[in-house]
Short mmCIF file of C-alpha atoms and ligand atoms in Angstrom, two decimals:
data_model
loop_
_atom_site.label_atom_id
_atom_site.label_comp_id
_atom_site.label_asym_id
_atom_site.label_seq_id
_atom_site.Cartn_x
_atom_site.Cartn_y
_atom_site.Cartn_z
CA MET A 164 -29.03 -73.87 -77.34
CA GLY A 165 -26.48 -75.62 -79.54
CA GLU A 166 -25.88 -79.21 -80.48
CA LEU A 167 -22.74 -81.13 -81.26
CA THR A 168 -21.79 -84.65 -82.31
CA VAL A 169 -18.87 -85.76 -80.18
CA GLN A 170 -15.86 -87.29 -81.98
CA GLY A 171 -14.66 -90.91 -81.70
CA ALA A 172 -12.56 -91.85 -78.67
CA LYS A 173 -8.80 -91.29 -78.80
CA ASN A 174 -8.07 -93.82 -76.07
CA ALA A 175 -10.16 -96.46 -77.85
CA VAL A 176 -8.90 -95.96 -81.38
CA LEU A 177 -5.18 -96.10 -80.49
CA PRO A 178 -5.17 -99.67 -79.06
CA VAL A 179 -7.64 -100.78 -81.74
CA LEU A 180 -5.27 -99.54 -84.48
CA ALA A 181 -2.38 -101.35 -82.77
CA GLY A 182 -4.60 -104.46 -82.73
CA THR A 183 -5.17 -104.31 -86.50
CA ILE A 184 -1.66 -105.71 -87.09
CA LEU A 185 -2.71 -109.01 -85.49
CA ASN A 186 -4.84 -109.84 -88.55
CA LYS A 187 -2.90 -110.76 -91.68
CA GLY A 188 -5.54 -109.00 -93.74
CA ILE A 189 -7.83 -105.97 -93.75
CA SER A 190 -9.44 -104.10 -90.85
CA ILE A 191 -11.86 -101.24 -91.45
CA ILE A 192 -12.15 -98.84 -88.50
CA ASN A 193 -14.96 -96.26 -88.56
CA ASN A 194 -15.43 -93.08 -86.49
CA CYS A 195 -11.69 -92.39 -86.08
CA PRO A 196 -10.96 -88.85 -84.87
CA GLN A 197 -8.48 -86.93 -87.06
CA ILE A 198 -6.12 -86.00 -84.25
CA ILE A 199 -2.32 -85.86 -84.03
CA ASP A 200 -2.06 -89.04 -81.91
CA VAL A 201 -4.04 -91.08 -84.45
CA LYS A 202 -1.89 -89.70 -87.25
CA CYS A 203 1.18 -90.78 -85.26
CA MET A 204 -0.24 -94.30 -84.82
CA VAL A 205 -0.93 -94.47 -88.57
CA LYS A 206 2.73 -93.54 -89.21
CA ILE A 207 3.85 -96.32 -86.86
CA LEU A 208 1.67 -98.88 -88.67
CA THR A 209 3.05 -97.74 -92.02
CA SER A 210 6.63 -97.89 -90.73
CA VAL A 211 6.31 -101.59 -89.88
CA GLY A 212 4.86 -102.47 -93.28
CA CYS A 213 1.08 -101.94 -93.13
CA ILE A 214 -0.73 -100.21 -95.98
CA VAL A 215 -3.03 -97.63 -94.38
CA LYS A 216 -5.72 -95.51 -96.06
CA TRP A 217 -7.86 -92.72 -94.54
CA GLU A 218 -11.29 -92.23 -96.07
CA GLY A 219 -12.94 -89.43 -94.07
CA SER A 220 -13.23 -90.78 -90.54
CA THR A 221 -12.59 -94.37 -91.68
CA ILE A 222 -9.13 -95.91 -91.52
CA ILE A 223 -8.46 -99.06 -93.55
CA VAL A 224 -5.43 -101.08 -92.49
CA ASP A 225 -3.96 -103.84 -94.63
CA ALA A 226 -1.58 -105.72 -92.33
CA SER A 227 -0.92 -108.64 -94.71
CA ASN A 228 2.82 -107.96 -94.68
CA ILE A 229 4.87 -106.79 -91.72
CA ASN A 230 8.48 -106.17 -92.71
CA ASN A 231 10.02 -104.43 -89.71
CA THR A 232 10.21 -105.62 -86.09
CA MET A 233 11.60 -102.34 -84.80
CA VAL A 234 9.12 -99.62 -83.86
CA PRO A 235 10.82 -96.32 -84.89
CA GLU A 236 12.12 -94.34 -81.93
CA GLU A 237 10.88 -90.93 -83.14
CA TYR A 238 7.22 -92.00 -82.98
CA VAL A 239 7.54 -93.86 -79.70
CA ARG A 240 9.12 -90.82 -78.07
CA GLU A 241 6.38 -88.61 -79.51
CA MET A 242 3.49 -90.64 -78.11
CA ARG A 243 3.55 -92.70 -74.95
CA SER A 244 0.62 -94.89 -75.94
CA SER A 245 2.72 -96.31 -78.78
CA ILE A 246 3.99 -98.73 -76.12
CA ILE A 247 0.86 -100.83 -76.86
CA MET A 248 2.54 -101.67 -80.17
CA LEU A 249 4.88 -103.84 -78.11
CA GLY A 250 2.17 -106.37 -77.15
CA ALA A 251 0.63 -106.39 -80.63
CA MET A 252 3.96 -106.71 -82.48
CA LEU A 253 5.17 -109.45 -80.14
CA ALA A 254 1.98 -111.46 -80.73
CA ARG A 255 2.47 -111.16 -84.48
CA GLU A 256 6.27 -111.23 -84.94
CA LYS A 257 7.59 -112.72 -81.64
CA ILE A 258 10.75 -110.58 -81.67
CA VAL A 259 10.45 -106.80 -81.25
CA SER A 260 12.63 -103.84 -80.39
CA ILE A 261 11.08 -100.58 -79.12
CA SER A 262 12.46 -97.52 -77.33
CA TYR A 263 11.14 -96.19 -74.02
CA PRO A 264 7.97 -94.15 -74.65
CA GLY A 265 7.43 -90.38 -74.44
CA GLY A 266 4.11 -88.51 -74.44
CA CYS A 267 2.40 -85.85 -72.36
CA SER A 268 4.50 -84.47 -69.52
CA ILE A 269 2.05 -85.20 -66.73
CA GLY A 270 4.17 -87.48 -64.59
CA ILE A 271 6.92 -90.07 -64.59
CA ARG A 272 4.75 -92.69 -66.34
CA PRO A 273 6.89 -95.82 -66.05
CA ILE A 274 6.11 -99.12 -67.81
CA ASP A 275 7.21 -101.51 -65.07
CA ILE A 276 3.72 -103.09 -64.77
CA HIS A 277 3.74 -103.91 -68.51
CA LEU A 278 7.20 -105.48 -68.41
CA LYS A 279 6.65 -107.44 -65.20
CA ALA A 280 3.48 -109.03 -66.61
CA MET A 281 5.24 -109.89 -69.88
CA LYS A 282 8.07 -111.57 -67.97
CA LYS A 283 5.48 -113.62 -66.05
CA LEU A 284 4.20 -114.86 -69.43
CA ASN A 285 7.72 -116.04 -70.27
CA VAL A 286 8.62 -113.20 -72.63
CA SER A 287 12.35 -112.53 -72.40
CA ILE A 288 13.12 -108.82 -72.03
CA GLU A 289 16.46 -107.07 -72.28
CA GLU A 290 17.01 -103.36 -71.94
CA VAL A 291 19.85 -102.19 -74.17
CA ASN A 292 20.78 -98.48 -74.57
CA GLY A 293 17.26 -97.17 -73.97
CA PHE A 294 15.68 -99.87 -76.14
CA ILE A 295 13.54 -102.74 -74.91
CA GLU A 296 14.35 -105.93 -76.81
CA CYS A 297 11.73 -108.65 -76.39
CA ASP A 298 11.40 -112.26 -77.48
CA ALA A 299 8.04 -114.00 -77.07
CA THR A 300 9.00 -117.25 -78.81
CA ASN A 301 8.54 -119.28 -75.60
CA MET A 302 5.53 -117.42 -74.31
CA VAL A 303 2.80 -119.42 -72.51
CA GLY A 304 -0.55 -118.44 -71.03
CA ASP A 305 -0.47 -117.83 -67.26
CA THR A 306 -2.09 -115.65 -64.58
CA VAL A 307 -0.83 -112.10 -64.12
CA THR A 308 -1.95 -109.93 -61.23
CA PHE A 309 -1.49 -106.17 -61.60
CA GLU A 310 -0.52 -104.22 -58.48
CA TYR A 311 -2.34 -101.25 -60.10
CA PRO A 312 -5.00 -101.38 -62.86
CA SER A 313 -2.89 -99.75 -65.58
CA VAL A 314 -4.86 -99.06 -68.76
CA GLY A 315 -1.89 -99.47 -71.11
CA ALA A 316 -0.59 -102.63 -69.38
CA THR A 317 -4.04 -104.25 -69.57
CA GLU A 318 -4.22 -103.50 -73.30
CA ASN A 319 -0.67 -104.69 -73.89
CA ILE A 320 -1.30 -108.07 -72.22
CA MET A 321 -4.63 -108.53 -74.04
CA LEU A 322 -2.90 -107.92 -77.39
CA LEU A 323 0.13 -110.02 -76.52
CA SER A 324 -1.91 -113.07 -75.49
CA ILE A 325 -4.17 -113.34 -78.54
CA PHE A 326 -2.32 -116.30 -80.11
CA SER A 327 -0.65 -117.72 -77.00
CA GLU A 328 -0.86 -121.34 -75.94
CA GLY A 329 -3.47 -121.91 -73.20
CA ILE A 330 -5.33 -119.27 -71.22
CA THR A 331 -4.01 -115.95 -69.94
CA LYS A 332 -5.79 -114.43 -66.94
CA ILE A 333 -5.36 -110.79 -65.92
CA ASN A 334 -6.33 -110.10 -62.31
CA ASN A 335 -7.02 -106.49 -61.27
CA PRO A 336 -7.06 -105.17 -64.85
CA ALA A 337 -8.14 -101.63 -65.78
CA LYS A 338 -11.94 -101.53 -66.27
CA GLU A 339 -12.12 -98.47 -68.53
CA PRO A 340 -14.74 -98.58 -71.31
CA GLU A 341 -11.85 -98.44 -73.80
CA ILE A 342 -10.70 -101.86 -72.51
CA VAL A 343 -14.16 -103.29 -73.26
CA GLU A 344 -13.90 -101.64 -76.67
CA LEU A 345 -10.58 -103.36 -77.37
CA GLN A 346 -12.06 -106.72 -76.32
CA ASN A 347 -15.07 -106.21 -78.61
CA PHE A 348 -12.85 -105.22 -81.53
CA LEU A 349 -10.47 -108.17 -81.09
CA ASN A 350 -13.39 -110.60 -80.70
CA SER A 351 -14.89 -109.18 -83.91
CA MET A 352 -11.68 -110.43 -85.61
CA GLY A 353 -12.05 -113.91 -84.08
CA ALA A 354 -10.18 -113.54 -80.77
CA ASP A 355 -11.54 -115.24 -77.62
CA ILE A 356 -11.51 -112.70 -74.77
CA ASN A 357 -13.95 -112.41 -71.87
CA GLY A 358 -14.30 -110.30 -68.75
CA ALA A 359 -13.19 -106.84 -69.92
CA GLY A 360 -14.81 -104.29 -67.61
CA THR A 361 -14.69 -106.74 -64.63
CA ASP A 362 -11.99 -107.76 -62.12
CA GLN A 363 -10.62 -110.53 -64.32
CA ILE A 364 -9.99 -110.80 -68.05
CA LEU A 365 -9.57 -114.22 -69.68
CA ILE A 366 -7.83 -114.59 -73.02
CA ARG A 367 -7.90 -117.98 -74.74
CA GLY A 368 -5.31 -118.16 -77.51
CA VAL A 369 -6.63 -118.64 -81.05
CA SER A 370 -4.61 -119.70 -84.09
CA LYS A 371 -5.83 -117.13 -86.59
CA LEU A 372 -7.96 -113.99 -87.00
CA HIS A 373 -10.09 -112.70 -89.87
CA ASP A 374 -11.01 -109.39 -91.51
CA THR A 375 -13.34 -107.07 -89.63
CA GLU A 376 -15.15 -103.73 -89.71
CA TYR A 377 -15.55 -101.88 -86.42
CA THR A 378 -16.95 -98.51 -85.26
CA ILE A 379 -15.17 -96.64 -82.45
CA MET A 380 -17.14 -95.46 -79.40
CA THR A 381 -17.75 -91.78 -78.57
CA ASP A 382 -14.95 -89.97 -76.70
CA ARG A 383 -16.18 -89.62 -73.11
CA ILE A 384 -13.43 -87.12 -72.23
CA VAL A 385 -14.22 -84.84 -75.18
CA ALA A 386 -17.89 -85.04 -74.14
CA GLY A 387 -16.88 -84.07 -70.59
CA THR A 388 -14.72 -81.22 -71.90
CA TYR A 389 -17.69 -79.75 -73.77
CA MET A 390 -19.82 -80.14 -70.63
CA ALA A 391 -17.20 -78.07 -68.75
CA ALA A 392 -17.20 -75.46 -71.54
CA THR A 393 -21.00 -75.24 -71.35
CA ALA A 394 -20.93 -75.13 -67.53
CA ILE A 395 -18.51 -72.20 -67.36
CA THR A 396 -20.54 -70.17 -69.89
CA SER A 397 -23.94 -70.89 -68.25
CA GLY A 398 -25.00 -72.47 -71.53
CA GLU A 399 -27.14 -75.29 -72.82
CA VAL A 400 -26.07 -77.99 -75.29
CA LEU A 401 -27.20 -81.31 -76.73
CA LEU A 402 -24.11 -83.54 -76.92
CA LYS A 403 -24.79 -86.29 -79.42
CA GLY A 404 -23.22 -89.73 -79.19
CA ASP A 405 -23.02 -92.70 -76.85
CA ILE A 406 -22.17 -90.50 -73.87
CA ALA A 407 -24.39 -91.20 -70.84
CA GLN A 408 -23.23 -94.81 -70.47
CA TYR A 409 -19.59 -93.94 -69.82
CA THR A 410 -19.67 -90.53 -68.16
CA GLU A 411 -21.60 -91.32 -64.95
CA SER A 412 -18.88 -90.05 -62.58
CA ILE A 413 -18.38 -86.88 -64.66
CA MET A 414 -22.12 -86.14 -64.90
CA ASP A 415 -22.52 -86.67 -61.13
CA LYS A 416 -20.04 -83.87 -60.43
CA PHE A 417 -21.71 -81.46 -62.85
CA ILE A 418 -25.06 -82.23 -61.19
CA GLU A 419 -23.43 -81.38 -57.82
CA MET A 420 -22.37 -78.10 -59.45
CA GLY A 421 -25.99 -77.27 -60.22
CA CYS A 422 -26.17 -78.41 -63.86
CA ILE A 423 -29.19 -80.25 -65.20
CA LEU A 424 -28.54 -83.31 -67.38
CA LYS A 425 -31.10 -85.29 -69.33
CA LYS A 426 -30.24 -88.57 -71.02
CA TYR A 427 -31.75 -89.27 -74.42
CA LYS A 428 -31.17 -92.06 -76.91
CA GLU A 429 -29.23 -89.73 -79.20
CA GLY A 430 -27.13 -88.10 -76.45
CA VAL A 431 -27.15 -85.93 -73.35
CA LEU A 432 -28.86 -82.56 -72.91
CA PHE A 433 -26.76 -80.38 -70.60
CA LYS A 434 -27.96 -77.14 -69.02
CA ALA A 435 -25.82 -75.04 -66.71
CA PRO A 436 -27.04 -72.66 -63.99
CA LYS A 437 -26.26 -68.92 -63.88
CA ARG A 438 -23.55 -69.52 -61.28
CA LEU A 439 -21.98 -72.92 -60.53
CA THR A 440 -22.02 -74.46 -57.05
CA PRO A 441 -18.63 -75.66 -55.72
CA VAL A 442 -17.96 -79.38 -55.06
CA ASP A 443 -16.82 -80.78 -51.70
CA LYS A 444 -14.18 -83.00 -53.23
CA ILE A 445 -13.23 -84.61 -56.54
CA VAL A 446 -10.76 -87.49 -56.27
CA THR A 447 -9.47 -88.86 -59.57
CA ARG A 448 -9.49 -92.67 -59.71
CA PRO A 449 -9.36 -95.52 -62.23
CA TYR A 450 -12.73 -96.21 -63.92
CA PRO A 451 -15.51 -96.13 -62.75
CA GLY A 452 -14.06 -93.32 -60.61
CA PHE A 453 -13.69 -89.72 -61.77
CA PRO A 454 -11.22 -89.73 -64.72
CA THR A 455 -7.89 -87.96 -64.34
CA ASP A 456 -8.31 -86.87 -67.98
CA MET A 457 -11.26 -84.64 -66.92
CA GLN A 458 -9.58 -83.13 -63.88
CA SER A 459 -8.11 -80.00 -65.52
CA GLN A 460 -11.27 -79.12 -67.45
CA ILE A 461 -13.58 -79.36 -64.42
CA MET A 462 -11.03 -77.33 -62.45
CA SER A 463 -11.47 -74.47 -64.92
CA ALA A 464 -15.24 -74.53 -64.42
CA LEU A 465 -14.76 -74.54 -60.63
CA THR A 466 -12.60 -71.39 -60.75
CA VAL A 467 -15.80 -69.34 -61.15
CA ALA A 468 -18.07 -71.37 -58.81
CA GLU A 469 -19.69 -69.68 -55.83
CA GLY A 470 -17.39 -71.03 -53.10
CA THR A 471 -14.46 -73.36 -52.49
CA SER A 472 -13.83 -76.78 -54.09
CA VAL A 473 -11.15 -79.40 -53.50
CA ILE A 474 -9.54 -81.71 -56.08
CA VAL A 475 -7.26 -84.64 -55.24
CA GLU A 476 -5.28 -85.98 -58.22
CA SER A 477 -4.50 -89.58 -57.31
CA VAL A 478 -3.57 -91.07 -60.72
CA PHE A 479 -0.73 -88.87 -62.05
CA GLU A 480 1.67 -86.92 -59.87
CA ALA A 481 2.24 -83.86 -62.10
CA ARG A 482 -1.13 -82.88 -63.41
CA TYR A 483 -1.51 -79.31 -62.16
CA LYS A 484 0.55 -77.71 -64.92
CA ASN A 485 -2.43 -75.54 -65.89
CA VAL A 486 -2.70 -73.96 -62.42
CA ASP A 487 -0.08 -71.22 -62.94
CA GLU A 488 -1.78 -70.29 -66.21
CA LEU A 489 -5.27 -70.21 -64.67
CA THR A 490 -3.85 -68.05 -61.89
CA ARG A 491 -2.61 -65.56 -64.52
CA MET A 492 -6.24 -65.33 -65.60
CA GLY A 493 -7.35 -64.38 -62.09
CA ALA A 494 -8.22 -67.82 -60.70
CA ASN A 495 -7.59 -68.43 -56.99
CA ILE A 496 -6.03 -71.90 -56.70
CA TYR A 497 -3.74 -73.27 -54.01
CA THR A 498 -1.96 -76.59 -54.56
CA SER A 499 0.03 -78.77 -52.22
CA GLY A 500 1.24 -82.09 -53.56
CA ASN A 501 -1.70 -83.74 -55.26
CA VAL A 502 -4.34 -81.52 -53.61
CA ALA A 503 -5.78 -78.39 -55.21
CA VAL A 504 -8.05 -75.95 -53.39
CA ILE A 505 -10.03 -73.75 -55.76
CA ARG A 506 -11.70 -70.64 -54.36
CA GLY A 507 -14.27 -69.47 -56.86
CA VAL A 508 -13.89 -65.92 -58.20
CA LYS A 509 -16.62 -63.82 -59.86
CA LYS A 510 -14.78 -63.35 -63.14
CA LEU A 511 -11.63 -64.45 -64.97
CA GLN A 512 -9.57 -62.09 -67.10
CA GLY A 513 -8.23 -62.86 -70.56
CA ALA A 514 -4.45 -63.38 -70.68
CA LEU A 515 -1.61 -64.84 -72.72
CA VAL A 516 -1.27 -68.40 -71.40
CA SER A 517 0.54 -71.52 -72.52
CA ALA A 518 -0.67 -75.10 -72.96
CA ARG A 519 1.81 -77.58 -71.46
CA GLU A 520 -0.12 -80.80 -72.17
CA LEU A 521 -3.33 -82.01 -73.78
CA ARG A 522 -6.09 -81.75 -71.16
CA GLY A 523 -4.49 -78.86 -69.28
CA GLY A 524 -4.41 -77.03 -72.62
CA ALA A 525 -8.12 -77.67 -73.14
CA SER A 526 -8.78 -76.31 -69.64
CA LEU A 527 -7.23 -72.97 -70.68
CA ILE A 528 -9.58 -72.69 -73.65
CA ILE A 529 -12.51 -73.37 -71.30
CA ALA A 530 -11.31 -70.64 -68.92
CA GLY A 531 -10.87 -68.28 -71.88
CA LEU A 532 -14.53 -68.73 -72.84
CA ALA A 533 -15.64 -67.20 -69.55
CA ALA A 534 -12.90 -64.58 -69.21
CA ASP A 535 -13.30 -60.87 -69.86
CA GLY A 536 -11.33 -59.80 -72.92
CA ILE A 537 -9.10 -61.93 -75.12
CA THR A 538 -7.26 -65.10 -74.10
CA ILE A 539 -4.41 -66.40 -76.26
CA VAL A 540 -3.42 -70.04 -75.67
CA GLU A 541 0.11 -70.74 -76.88
CA ASN A 542 1.23 -74.22 -77.97
CA PRO A 543 -2.14 -75.39 -79.32
CA HIS A 544 -0.49 -78.47 -80.87
CA TYR A 545 -0.81 -80.19 -77.48
CA ILE A 546 -4.58 -79.75 -77.65
CA LEU A 547 -4.74 -81.11 -81.20
CA ARG A 548 -3.32 -84.40 -79.91
CA GLY A 549 -6.77 -85.23 -78.58
CA TYR A 550 -9.34 -82.81 -80.01
CA GLU A 551 -10.18 -83.15 -83.69
CA ASP A 552 -11.34 -79.54 -84.04
CA ILE A 553 -12.10 -77.85 -80.74
CA VAL A 554 -12.22 -74.50 -82.54
CA ARG A 555 -14.88 -75.74 -84.96
CA ASP A 556 -16.87 -77.43 -82.18
CA LEU A 557 -16.90 -74.56 -79.69
CA GLY A 558 -17.31 -72.06 -82.54
CA SER A 559 -20.46 -73.89 -83.62
CA LEU A 560 -21.81 -73.33 -80.10
CA GLY A 561 -21.22 -69.59 -80.31
CA ALA A 562 -17.67 -69.19 -78.95
CA LYS A 563 -15.48 -66.58 -80.61
CA ILE A 564 -12.38 -68.68 -81.03
CA TYR A 565 -9.85 -69.25 -83.76
CA LEU A 566 -6.64 -71.20 -84.33
CA LYS A 567 -3.48 -69.63 -85.69
CA MET A 568 -0.53 -71.93 -86.07
CA THR A 569 2.27 -71.94 -88.61
CA GLY A 570 3.86 -75.18 -89.81
CA ASP A 571 7.11 -74.21 -88.08
CA GLU A 572 5.41 -73.63 -84.73
CA PHE A 573 3.77 -76.99 -85.07
CA GLU A 574 7.02 -78.85 -85.79
CA GLU A 575 8.92 -76.90 -83.12
CA GLY A 576 6.19 -77.63 -80.57
CA LYS A 577 6.32 -81.35 -81.25
CA LYS A 578 10.03 -81.42 -80.31
CA ARG A 579 9.49 -79.86 -76.88
C1 LIG B 751 -4.20 -94.19 -70.20
C2 LIG B 751 -4.79 -93.11 -71.08
C3 LIG B 751 -4.62 -91.74 -70.45
C4 LIG B 751 -5.20 -91.74 -69.04
C5 LIG B 751 -4.66 -92.91 -68.21
C6 LIG B 751 -5.35 -93.06 -66.86
C7 LIG B 751 -4.56 -93.99 -73.33
C8 LIG B 751 -3.91 -93.86 -74.65
N1 LIG B 751 -4.13 -93.13 -72.37
O1 LIG B 751 -2.81 -93.91 -70.07
O2 LIG B 751 -5.28 -90.78 -71.25
O3 LIG B 751 -4.86 -90.54 -68.38
O4 LIG B 751 -4.86 -94.15 -68.94
O5 LIG B 751 -6.71 -93.19 -67.03
O6 LIG B 751 -5.46 -94.79 -73.13
N2 LIG B 751 1.93 -96.77 -63.99
C9 LIG B 751 3.03 -97.34 -63.41
N3 LIG B 751 3.66 -98.36 -64.06
C10 LIG B 751 3.22 -98.84 -65.26
C11 LIG B 751 2.09 -98.25 -65.84
C12 LIG B 751 1.46 -97.20 -65.20
O7 LIG B 751 3.44 -96.94 -62.32
O8 LIG B 751 3.83 -99.78 -65.80
C13 LIG B 751 1.27 -95.63 -63.32
C14 LIG B 751 1.37 -94.34 -64.14
O9 LIG B 751 2.58 -93.68 -63.89
C15 LIG B 751 0.18 -93.57 -63.65
C16 LIG B 751 -0.86 -94.67 -63.39
O10 LIG B 751 -0.12 -95.89 -63.25
O11 LIG B 751 0.47 -92.90 -62.45
C17 LIG B 751 -1.90 -94.82 -64.50
O12 LIG B 751 -1.26 -95.18 -65.70
P1 LIG B 751 -1.98 -96.04 -66.85
O13 LIG B 751 -3.32 -96.51 -66.37
O14 LIG B 751 -1.00 -97.04 -67.34
O15 LIG B 751 -2.21 -94.94 -67.95
P2 LIG B 751 -1.82 -95.00 -69.48
O16 LIG B 751 -2.17 -96.32 -70.05
O17 LIG B 751 -0.47 -94.46 -69.67
#
């Protein structure tokens, strides 16, 4: 049996780092994963005038002076979640220009919900040559009701409303644990936010914030990924960190698959059976439903289950990019629209496969662990967007895995 401390959460640290610019002073953020997306967010902060220092897994941001109200296009195109800089920068500087975001190619990923809510709060928005130019000088608190609980839009409106006059209410917000994390971080700086994790969030504007030190929660998706890796290899692992609280829907599915999970104060003990049982149906949903970010990894585990499983991807429309690659490894998967039917096979075969996005890439590594022979996963830079060192982590549990990537491949991959 192995044990592993799970890294800090990507989807928590990114909005928290964006939030650091609201305080004209110092924020100390602990337990930051050293992943490409965090490095990109650090570059964005630096580009607008912050002084940022990494000390191990701690990032120290001095946002005393902001000297640029334009978020550089190259970073925004590289990482979709940089759109949360819009809310934070508008709260601080009032006038901001940002290009349309890029990011993982898992669907169309529009930002209409963000912009509609901002307009409701009296932010003027003009779209000029692919840039969004915003002015929040006349912004006032109001009620916004989301037609869909978008994670990024919820974070953007929370950040935007920190200093606004009156109260801003968000109805039907996202309830992800990372939203609660953002609320807790902002309140630790002196903000007045309530209701994160429920059906309504209330933000009372404050005039000023103060310095803070904050520790980022454990990454529930990385924890789930390592559960899938353990499940497919019939292994046993103690995953250390604050995991059980946020991974209920993921753990339920692994239990259905025959795994045994025990919750301890220090983490979760996970034990897989010799052969996994299939699941009737997994439907991805906003939290507390089964997370779309775990869909590809659990699919890999199901490829070797004893029977047929069904997955319905209801959050993103193009999230089966790993299926062709898994099929090359001998998996039997049929997809139609957002439905995938996975007929379990006895064994996968090693192959040359290609990562096309972050979680789908991780799913190929998981499949490779259980495959006969050698699996080579091309384009590993996608995986490094979210996993600090998946090679180190799985290697420490006994996997024979190594990373080979030249600087050129890395740069070339980022452009694709
Ligand atoms: C965040 C997560 C991502 C996760 C996703 C869903 C971060 C950095 N990223 O992404 O890992 O997969 O939540 O849990 O936290 N939508 C619109 N219009 C909008 C906004 C979203 O139609 O204005 C749609 C999207 O296309 C998608 C769905 O809503 O189909 C969910 O998107 P959203 O919750 O906004 O996800 P992100 O914040 O982009």
